[in-house]
GROMACS .gro file of N, CA and C in nm:
model
  441
    1UNK      N    1  -1.667  -0.402  -1.200
    1UNK     CA    2  -1.540  -0.379  -1.139
    1UNK      C    3  -1.544  -0.240  -1.034
    2UNK      N    4  -1.454  -0.307  -0.967
    2UNK     CA    5  -1.397  -0.192  -0.859
    2UNK      C    6  -1.366  -0.038  -0.915
    3UNK      N    7  -1.430   0.026  -0.830
    3UNK     CA    8  -1.301   0.193  -0.905
    3UNK      C    9  -1.221   0.156  -0.841
    4UNK      N   10  -1.158   0.117  -0.763
    4UNK     CA   11  -1.046   0.159  -0.702
    4UNK      C   12  -0.968   0.006  -0.648
    5UNK      N   13  -0.829  -0.034  -0.720
    5UNK     CA   14  -0.747  -0.093  -0.706
    5UNK      C   15  -0.584  -0.083  -0.632
    6UNK      N   16  -0.632  -0.105  -0.446
    6UNK     CA   17  -0.491  -0.113  -0.351
    6UNK      C   18  -0.369  -0.173  -0.364
    7UNK      N   19  -0.361  -0.136  -0.385
    7UNK     CA   20  -0.157  -0.237  -0.402
    7UNK      C   21  -0.105  -0.232  -0.264
    8UNK      N   22  -0.123  -0.358  -0.167
    8UNK     CA   23  -0.071  -0.318  -0.059
    8UNK      C   24  -0.005  -0.450   0.011
    9UNK      N   25   0.069  -0.431   0.045
    9UNK     CA   26   0.252  -0.475   0.182
    9UNK      C   27   0.191  -0.631   0.273
   10UNK      N   28   0.146  -0.698   0.225
   10UNK     CA   29   0.012  -0.807   0.291
   10UNK      C   30   0.147  -0.813   0.433
   11UNK      N   31   0.232  -0.858   0.387
   11UNK     CA   32   0.352  -0.847   0.526
   11UNK      C   33   0.319  -0.765   0.661
   12UNK      N   34   0.331  -0.656   0.614
   12UNK     CA   35   0.275  -0.522   0.722
   12UNK      C   36   0.208  -0.508   0.826
   13UNK      N   37   0.193  -0.573   0.941
   13UNK     CA   38   0.063  -0.562   1.006
   13UNK      C   39  -0.025  -0.467   0.975
   14UNK      N   40   0.013  -0.296   0.983
   14UNK     CA   41  -0.008  -0.235   0.961
   14UNK      C   42  -0.105  -0.191   0.836
   15UNK      N   43  -0.024  -0.219   0.746
   15UNK     CA   44  -0.121  -0.252   0.655
   15UNK      C   45  -0.228  -0.293   0.612
   16UNK      N   46  -0.240  -0.474   0.634
   16UNK     CA   47  -0.316  -0.558   0.680
   16UNK      C   48  -0.431  -0.428   0.746
   17UNK      N   49  -0.422  -0.396   0.861
   17UNK     CA   50  -0.532  -0.359   0.912
   17UNK      C   51  -0.594  -0.263   0.853
   18UNK      N   52  -0.516  -0.157   0.800
   18UNK     CA   53  -0.623  -0.083   0.714
   18UNK      C   54  -0.670  -0.131   0.588
   19UNK      N   55  -0.641  -0.265   0.571
   19UNK     CA   56  -0.655  -0.309   0.461
   19UNK      C   57  -0.836  -0.339   0.499
   20UNK      N   58  -0.854  -0.433   0.634
   20UNK     CA   59  -0.945  -0.506   0.670
   20UNK      C   60  -1.055  -0.367   0.664
   21UNK      N   61  -0.974  -0.339   0.742
   21UNK     CA   62  -1.121  -0.202   0.830
   21UNK      C   63  -1.224  -0.126   0.658
   22UNK      N   64  -1.106  -0.153   0.534
   22UNK     CA   65  -1.154  -0.044   0.441
   22UNK      C   66  -1.265  -0.200   0.375
   23UNK      N   67  -1.216  -0.327   0.368
   23UNK     CA   68  -1.263  -0.430   0.341
   23UNK      C   69  -1.380  -0.437   0.406
   24UNK      N   70  -1.349  -0.465   0.517
   24UNK     CA   71  -1.491  -0.443   0.608
   24UNK      C   72  -1.582  -0.325   0.604
   25UNK      N   73  -1.576  -0.184   0.572
   25UNK     CA   74  -1.640  -0.065   0.562
   25UNK      C   75  -1.678  -0.059   0.386
   26UNK      N   76  -1.615  -0.131   0.344
   26UNK     CA   77  -1.708  -0.150   0.187
   26UNK      C   78  -1.800  -0.260   0.160
   27UNK      N   79  -1.830  -0.345   0.253
   27UNK     CA   80  -1.856  -0.465   0.214
   27UNK      C   81  -2.035  -0.338   0.339
   28UNK      N   82  -2.022  -0.372   0.380
   28UNK     CA   83  -2.120  -0.284   0.474
   28UNK      C   84  -2.196  -0.198   0.360
   29UNK      N   85  -2.131  -0.110   0.356
   29UNK     CA   86  -2.194   0.018   0.229
   29UNK      C   87  -2.228  -0.045   0.126
   30UNK      N   88  -2.167  -0.142   0.051
   30UNK     CA   89  -2.212  -0.178  -0.119
   30UNK      C   90  -2.215  -0.306  -0.117
   31UNK      N   91  -2.229  -0.386   0.003
   31UNK     CA   92  -2.281  -0.520  -0.039
   31UNK      C   93  -2.164  -0.620  -0.107
   32UNK      N   94  -2.234  -0.708  -0.209
   32UNK     CA   95  -2.156  -0.756  -0.310
   32UNK      C   96  -2.074  -0.649  -0.469
   33UNK      N   97  -2.150  -0.518  -0.464
   33UNK     CA   98  -2.090  -0.408  -0.564
   33UNK      C   99  -2.004  -0.359  -0.476
   34UNK      N  100  -1.889  -0.376  -0.447
   34UNK     CA  101  -1.735  -0.388  -0.404
   34UNK      C  102  -1.757  -0.269  -0.487
   35UNK      N  103  -1.672  -0.154  -0.440
   35UNK     CA  104  -1.568  -0.008  -0.493
   35UNK      C  105  -1.421  -0.069  -0.525
   36UNK      N  106  -1.393  -0.096  -0.419
   36UNK     CA  107  -1.234  -0.139  -0.363
   36UNK      C  108  -1.200  -0.298  -0.460
   37UNK      N  109  -1.100  -0.308  -0.417
   37UNK     CA  110  -1.025  -0.446  -0.487
   37UNK      C  111  -0.866  -0.390  -0.414
   38UNK      N  112  -0.840  -0.540  -0.314
   38UNK     CA  113  -0.674  -0.529  -0.361
   38UNK      C  114  -0.619  -0.593  -0.363
   39UNK      N  115  -0.460  -0.608  -0.359
   39UNK     CA  116  -0.367  -0.675  -0.410
   39UNK      C  117  -0.242  -0.677  -0.362
   40UNK      N  118  -0.204  -0.720  -0.236
   40UNK     CA  119  -0.139  -0.759  -0.216
   40UNK      C  120  -0.034  -0.817  -0.223
   41UNK      N  121   0.114  -0.753  -0.271
   41UNK     CA  122   0.226  -0.757  -0.386
   41UNK      C  123   0.290  -0.838  -0.209
   42UNK      N  124   0.302  -0.868  -0.142
   42UNK     CA  125   0.413  -0.915  -0.081
   42UNK      C  126   0.415  -1.099  -0.149
   43UNK      N  127   0.346  -1.111  -0.230
   43UNK     CA  128   0.411  -1.263  -0.256
   43UNK      C  129   0.483  -1.226  -0.423
   44UNK      N  130   0.549  -1.357  -0.410
   44UNK     CA  131   0.658  -1.396  -0.518
   44UNK      C  132   0.551  -1.361  -0.672
   45UNK      N  133   0.439  -1.422  -0.644
   45UNK     CA  134   0.332  -1.385  -0.760
   45UNK      C  135   0.327  -1.305  -0.809
   46UNK      N  136   0.314  -1.154  -0.757
   46UNK     CA  137   0.220  -1.029  -0.798
   46UNK      C  138   0.307  -1.001  -0.937
   47UNK      N  139   0.259  -0.922  -0.918
   47UNK     CA  140   0.264  -0.945  -1.120
   47UNK      C  141   0.227  -0.766  -1.219
   48UNK      N  142   0.328  -0.647  -1.211
   48UNK     CA  143   0.340  -0.561  -1.220
   48UNK      C  144   0.291  -0.558  -1.358
   49UNK      N  145   0.278  -0.631  -1.477
   49UNK     CA  146   0.231  -0.626  -1.591
   49UNK      C  147   0.113  -0.554  -1.622
   50UNK      N  148   0.015  -0.682  -1.474
   50UNK     CA  149  -0.093  -0.696  -1.492
   50UNK      C  150  -0.175  -0.528  -1.391
   51UNK      N  151  -0.084  -0.524  -1.358
   51UNK     CA  152  -0.095  -0.342  -1.227
   51UNK      C  153  -0.017  -0.199  -1.249
   52UNK      N  154  -0.055  -0.217  -1.447
   52UNK     CA  155  -0.026  -0.080  -1.523
   52UNK      C  156   0.172  -0.050  -1.415
   53UNK      N  157   0.198  -0.127  -1.460
   53UNK     CA  158   0.331  -0.111  -1.474
   53UNK      C  159   0.414  -0.122  -1.334
   54UNK      N  160   0.284  -0.111  -1.209
   54UNK     CA  161   0.385  -0.102  -1.113
   54UNK      C  162   0.428  -0.173  -1.021
   55UNK      N  163   0.624  -0.078  -1.052
   55UNK     CA  164   0.682  -0.249  -0.968
   55UNK      C  165   0.630  -0.251  -0.801
   56UNK      N  166   0.761  -0.395  -0.789
   56UNK     CA  167   0.777  -0.503  -0.687
   56UNK      C  168   0.835  -0.318  -0.584
   57UNK      N  169   0.908  -0.306  -0.625
   57UNK     CA  170   0.989  -0.144  -0.535
   57UNK      C  171   0.910  -0.050  -0.543
   58UNK      N  172   0.812  -0.001  -0.610
   58UNK     CA  173   0.751   0.111  -0.595
   58UNK      C  174   0.647   0.084  -0.550
   59UNK      N  175   0.507  -0.008  -0.579
   59UNK     CA  176   0.454  -0.038  -0.481
   59UNK      C  177   0.486  -0.079  -0.281
   60UNK      N  178   0.619  -0.141  -0.263
   60UNK     CA  179   0.674  -0.149  -0.132
   60UNK      C  180   0.691  -0.017  -0.108
   61UNK      N  181   0.775   0.056  -0.191
   61UNK     CA  182   0.780   0.197  -0.092
   61UNK      C  183   0.718   0.299  -0.126
   62UNK      N  184   0.557   0.314  -0.116
   62UNK     CA  185   0.449   0.362  -0.181
   62UNK      C  186   0.315   0.318  -0.191
   63UNK      N  187   0.174   0.358  -0.141
   63UNK     CA  188   0.075   0.293  -0.164
   63UNK      C  189   0.111   0.315  -0.286
   64UNK      N  190   0.021   0.278  -0.338
   64UNK     CA  191  -0.065   0.325  -0.499
   64UNK      C  192  -0.194   0.215  -0.510
   65UNK      N  193  -0.247   0.284  -0.601
   65UNK     CA  194  -0.385   0.290  -0.612
   65UNK      C  195  -0.429   0.315  -0.743
   66UNK      N  196  -0.505   0.225  -0.810
   66UNK     CA  197  -0.523   0.170  -0.945
   66UNK      C  198  -0.618   0.188  -0.995
   67UNK      N  199  -0.706   0.279  -1.020
   67UNK     CA  200  -0.863   0.317  -1.062
   67UNK      C  201  -0.879   0.323  -1.237
   68UNK      N  202  -0.990   0.199  -1.222
   68UNK     CA  203  -1.031   0.154  -1.302
   68UNK      C  204  -0.982   0.270  -1.427
   69UNK      N  205  -1.013   0.396  -1.500
   69UNK     CA  206  -0.963   0.449  -1.585
   69UNK      C  207  -0.814   0.477  -1.576
   70UNK      N  208  -0.748   0.343  -1.538
   70UNK     CA  209  -0.622   0.379  -1.571
   70UNK      C  210  -0.533   0.421  -1.442
   71UNK      N  211  -0.609   0.536  -1.462
   71UNK     CA  212  -0.510   0.681  -1.362
   71UNK      C  213  -0.475   0.555  -1.199
   72UNK      N  214  -0.302   0.663  -1.214
   72UNK     CA  215  -0.240   0.542  -1.049
   72UNK      C  216  -0.240   0.614  -1.048
   73UNK      N  217  -0.310   0.619  -0.864
   73UNK     CA  218  -0.300   0.773  -0.759
   73UNK      C  219  -0.173   0.702  -0.663
   74UNK      N  220  -0.124   0.806  -0.590
   74UNK     CA  221   0.040   0.690  -0.499
   74UNK      C  222   0.036   0.814  -0.330
   75UNK      N  223   0.040   0.724  -0.232
   75UNK     CA  224   0.039   0.859  -0.122
   75UNK      C  225  -0.101   0.839  -0.115
   76UNK      N  226  -0.165   0.979  -0.103
   76UNK     CA  227  -0.202   1.045  -0.022
   76UNK      C  228  -0.395   1.005  -0.082
   77UNK      N  229  -0.300   1.061  -0.205
   77UNK     CA  230  -0.410   1.021  -0.309
   77UNK      C  231  -0.455   0.910  -0.273
   78UNK      N  232  -0.374   0.838  -0.340
   78UNK     CA  233  -0.503   0.684  -0.278
   78UNK      C  234  -0.521   0.649  -0.174
   79UNK      N  235  -0.464   0.719  -0.046
   79UNK     CA  236  -0.559   0.720  -0.001
   79UNK      C  237  -0.675   0.751   0.040
   80UNK      N  238  -0.665   0.922   0.034
   80UNK     CA  239  -0.796   0.951   0.038
   80UNK      C  240  -0.924   0.961  -0.126
   81UNK      N  241  -0.926   0.891  -0.149
   81UNK     CA  242  -0.988   0.832  -0.272
   81UNK      C  243  -1.067   0.707  -0.261
   82UNK      N  244  -0.985   0.560  -0.183
   82UNK     CA  245  -1.055   0.473  -0.096
   82UNK      C  246  -1.144   0.504   0.008
   83UNK      N  247  -1.077   0.625   0.059
   83UNK     CA  248  -1.135   0.682   0.150
   83UNK      C  249  -1.302   0.723   0.111
   84UNK      N  250  -1.271   0.762  -0.028
   84UNK     CA  251  -1.423   0.854  -0.080
   84UNK      C  252  -1.496   0.709  -0.084
   85UNK      N  253  -1.444   0.624  -0.167
   85UNK     CA  254  -1.608   0.495  -0.238
   85UNK      C  255  -1.609   0.429  -0.107
   86UNK      N  256  -1.561   0.431   0.040
   86UNK     CA  257  -1.640   0.360   0.132
   86UNK      C  258  -1.667   0.512   0.240
   87UNK      N  259  -1.668   0.611   0.210
   87UNK     CA  260  -1.823   0.710   0.260
   87UNK      C  261  -1.742   0.766   0.378
   88UNK      N  262  -1.595   0.754   0.395
   88UNK     CA  263  -1.525   0.819   0.552
   88UNK      C  264  -1.372   0.927   0.446
   89UNK      N  265  -1.497   0.934   0.388
   89UNK     CA  266  -1.380   1.066   0.254
   89UNK      C  267  -1.357   1.243   0.354
   90UNK      N  268  -1.379   1.186   0.436
   90UNK     CA  269  -1.415   1.336   0.567
   90UNK      C  270  -1.316   1.334   0.652
   91UNK      N  271  -1.243   1.230   0.632
   91UNK     CA  272  -1.181   1.213   0.734
   91UNK      C  273  -0.948   1.262   0.654
   92UNK      N  274  -1.010   1.247   0.503
   92UNK     CA  275  -0.890   1.283   0.438
   92UNK      C  276  -0.862   1.453   0.391
   93UNK      N  277  -1.051   1.454   0.379
   93UNK     CA  278  -1.026   1.570   0.224
   93UNK      C  279  -0.953   1.685   0.350
   94UNK      N  280  -0.923   1.671   0.475
   94UNK     CA  281  -0.865   1.805   0.558
   94UNK      C  282  -0.636   1.845   0.441
   95UNK      N  283  -0.648   1.729   0.389
   95UNK     CA  284  -0.489   1.721   0.312
   95UNK      C  285  -0.524   1.755   0.195
   96UNK      N  286  -0.621   1.851   0.237
   96UNK     CA  287  -0.637   1.893   0.001
   96UNK      C  288  -0.600   2.046   0.034
   97UNK      N  289  -0.692   2.040   0.186
   97UNK     CA  290  -0.605   2.217   0.254
   97UNK      C  291  -0.429   2.181   0.190
   98UNK      N  292  -0.357   2.341   0.111
   98UNK     CA  293  -0.260   2.351   0.093
   98UNK      C  294  -0.152   2.313   0.289
   99UNK      N  295  -0.160   2.367   0.331
   99UNK     CA  296  -0.058   2.343   0.501
   99UNK      C  297  -0.069   2.156   0.538
  100UNK      N  298  -0.238   2.199   0.496
  100UNK     CA  299  -0.238   2.012   0.578
  100UNK      C  300  -0.205   1.932   0.490
  101UNK      N  301  -0.216   1.988   0.360
  101UNK     CA  302  -0.209   1.827   0.308
  101UNK      C  303  -0.069   1.878   0.313
  102UNK      N  304   0.045   1.938   0.283
  102UNK     CA  305   0.147   1.916   0.287
  102UNK      C  306   0.224   1.869   0.404
  103UNK      N  307   0.149   1.880   0.474
  103UNK     CA  308   0.220   1.852   0.658
  103UNK      C  309   0.165   1.670   0.638
  104UNK      N  310   0.107   1.651   0.566
  104UNK     CA  311   0.029   1.484   0.571
  104UNK      C  312   0.106   1.393   0.459
  105UNK      N  313   0.125   1.492   0.410
  105UNK     CA  314   0.216   1.388   0.267
  105UNK      C  315   0.373   1.424   0.361
  106UNK      N  316   0.402   1.509   0.470
  106UNK     CA  317   0.540   1.485   0.450
  106UNK      C  318   0.583   1.374   0.597
  107UNK      N  319   0.459   1.336   0.635
  107UNK     CA  320   0.448   1.207   0.720
  107UNK      C  321   0.437   1.120   0.685
  108UNK      N  322   0.320   1.125   0.595
  108UNK     CA  323   0.306   0.943   0.498
  108UNK      C  324   0.461   0.908   0.449
  109UNK      N  325   0.549   1.037   0.433
  109UNK     CA  326   0.616   1.001   0.370
  109UNK      C  327   0.744   0.949   0.488
  110UNK      N  328   0.768   0.998   0.554
  110UNK     CA  329   0.869   0.973   0.673
  110UNK      C  330   0.800   0.835   0.757
  111UNK      N  331   0.719   0.790   0.708
  111UNK     CA  332   0.649   0.673   0.739
  111UNK      C  333   0.618   0.557   0.611
  112UNK      N  334   0.618   0.606   0.495
  112UNK     CA  335   0.667   0.476   0.400
  112UNK      C  336   0.848   0.512   0.395
  113UNK      N  337   0.910   0.593   0.481
  113UNK     CA  338   1.095   0.528   0.421
  113UNK      C  339   1.132   0.460   0.612
  114UNK      N  340   1.047   0.512   0.712
  114UNK     CA  341   1.019   0.374   0.775
  114UNK      C  342   0.980   0.258   0.845
  115UNK      N  343   0.805   0.271   0.702
  115UNK     CA  344   0.753   0.149   0.719
  115UNK      C  345   0.873  -0.009   0.755
  116UNK      N  346   0.981  -0.051   0.703
  116UNK     CA  347   0.973  -0.169   0.681
  116UNK      C  348   1.064  -0.158   0.854
  117UNK      N  349   1.175  -0.081   0.902
  117UNK     CA  350   1.235  -0.069   0.981
  117UNK      C  351   1.137  -0.059   1.123
  118UNK      N  352   1.000  -0.053   1.131
  118UNK     CA  353   0.941   0.044   1.197
  118UNK      C  354   0.853  -0.127   1.281
  119UNK      N  355   0.875  -0.221   1.116
  119UNK     CA  356   0.717  -0.306   1.195
  119UNK      C  357   0.845  -0.448   1.196
  120UNK      N  358   0.983  -0.386   1.184
  120UNK     CA  359   1.092  -0.555   1.226
  120UNK      C  360   1.114  -0.621   1.066
  121UNK      N  361   1.131  -0.507   1.003
  121UNK     CA  362   1.111  -0.582   0.884
  121UNK      C  363   1.219  -0.566   0.761
  122UNK      N  364   1.343  -0.637   0.693
  122UNK     CA  365   1.462  -0.629   0.582
  122UNK      C  366   1.414  -0.467   0.555
  123UNK      N  367   1.506  -0.437   0.496
  123UNK     CA  368   1.510  -0.234   0.383
  123UNK      C  369   1.475  -0.352   0.288
  124UNK      N  370   1.391  -0.251   0.168
  124UNK     CA  371   1.357  -0.231   0.046
  124UNK      C  372   1.461  -0.293  -0.074
  125UNK      N  373   1.530  -0.233  -0.012
  125UNK     CA  374   1.683  -0.346  -0.096
  125UNK      C  375   1.692  -0.473  -0.040
  126UNK      N  376   1.664  -0.480   0.066
  126UNK     CA  377   1.718  -0.641   0.133
  126UNK      C  378   1.527  -0.697   0.039
  127UNK      N  379   1.501  -0.666   0.056
  127UNK     CA  380   1.381  -0.709   0.007
  127UNK      C  381   1.356  -0.764  -0.174
  128UNK      N  382   1.397  -0.597  -0.259
  128UNK     CA  383   1.415  -0.697  -0.370
  128UNK      C  384   1.524  -0.778  -0.354
  129UNK      N  385   1.614  -0.773  -0.401
  129UNK     CA  386   1.786  -0.865  -0.385
  129UNK      C  387   1.695  -1.012  -0.344
  130UNK      N  388   1.601  -0.970  -0.308
  130UNK     CA  389   1.544  -1.210  -0.199
  130UNK      C  390   1.417  -1.197  -0.383
  131UNK      N  391   1.338  -1.156  -0.352
  131UNK     CA  392   1.291  -1.151  -0.496
  131UNK      C  393   1.362  -1.159  -0.664
  132UNK      N  394   1.430  -1.092  -0.625
  132UNK     CA  395   1.543  -1.099  -0.749
  132UNK      C  396   1.590  -1.233  -0.734
  133UNK      N  397   1.613  -1.312  -0.666
  133UNK     CA  398   1.724  -1.376  -0.642
  133UNK      C  399   1.901  -1.325  -0.574
  134UNK      N  400   1.869  -1.231  -0.634
  134UNK     CA  401   2.009  -1.211  -0.593
  134UNK      C  402   2.105  -1.258  -0.416
  135UNK      N  403   2.072  -1.291  -0.304
  135UNK     CA  404   2.003  -1.373  -0.217
  135UNK      C  405   1.896  -1.441  -0.157
  136UNK      N  406   1.965  -1.526  -0.092
  136UNK     CA  407   1.856  -1.594  -0.067
  136UNK      C  408   1.781  -1.583   0.109
  137UNK      N  409   1.665  -1.689   0.107
  137UNK     CA  410   1.541  -1.570   0.184
  137UNK      C  411   1.658  -1.610   0.355
  138UNK      N  412   1.773  -1.702   0.356
  138UNK     CA  413   1.780  -1.750   0.492
  138UNK      C  414   1.839  -1.636   0.495
  139UNK      N  415   1.958  -1.613   0.427
  139UNK     CA  416   2.035  -1.432   0.462
  139UNK      C  417   1.974  -1.317   0.547
  140UNK      N  418   1.858  -1.298   0.514
  140UNK     CA  419   1.768  -1.198   0.488
  140UNK      C  420   1.666  -1.222   0.676
  141UNK      N  421   1.642  -1.352   0.698
  141UNK     CA  422   1.667  -1.420   0.760
  141UNK      C  423   1.705  -1.381   0.915
  142UNK      N  424   1.810  -1.395   0.784
  142UNK     CA  425   1.974  -1.372   0.979
  142UNK      C  426   2.031  -1.246   1.017
  143UNK      N  427   1.942  -1.166   0.871
  143UNK     CA  428   2.030  -1.059   0.962
  143UNK      C  429   1.898  -0.962   1.030
  144UNK      N  430   1.776  -1.067   1.013
  144UNK     CA  431   1.668  -1.022   1.127
  144UNK      C  432   1.692  -1.055   1.239
  145UNK      N  433   1.786  -1.100   1.250
  145UNK     CA  434   1.747  -1.171   1.423
  145UNK      C  435   1.935  -1.199   1.434
  146UNK      N  436   2.001  -1.126   1.371
  146UNK     CA  437   2.099  -1.020   1.417
  146UNK      C  438   2.091  -0.968   1.535
  147UNK      N  439   2.154  -0.908   1.621
  147UNK     CA  440   2.195  -0.823   1.811
  147UNK      C  441   2.176  -0.690   1.753
   0.00000   0.00000   0.00000
């Protein structure tokens, strides 16, 4: 059983790239005894009940990592743990220092807030509305193609 399951947005190019990097590193370091698992929250089949109750909106808003013991990690704590498990913990270790940690959390918060817009996607509210059936996909696609 993996030690950490990362919930990621498969519709986000940067998110997919990071997941691919972590998967390759996990495989290279641990072979078939992988320490990480990944769940793409983008498909409508994503089930919060199967993932510690982390809703689609929560997972789309900030990265979440689910530890094997049931603990839910968010934000930099999730990244730190993932990178530790693949032997690259040193990359995130400085984020444990108070000043560096505060700055890194603030930077991640800005990225999380603007990620959808920066990657040319609808807002989180629009994505949630589509998922809930409150509007149709064509309406969101039309918003993307507007001027």
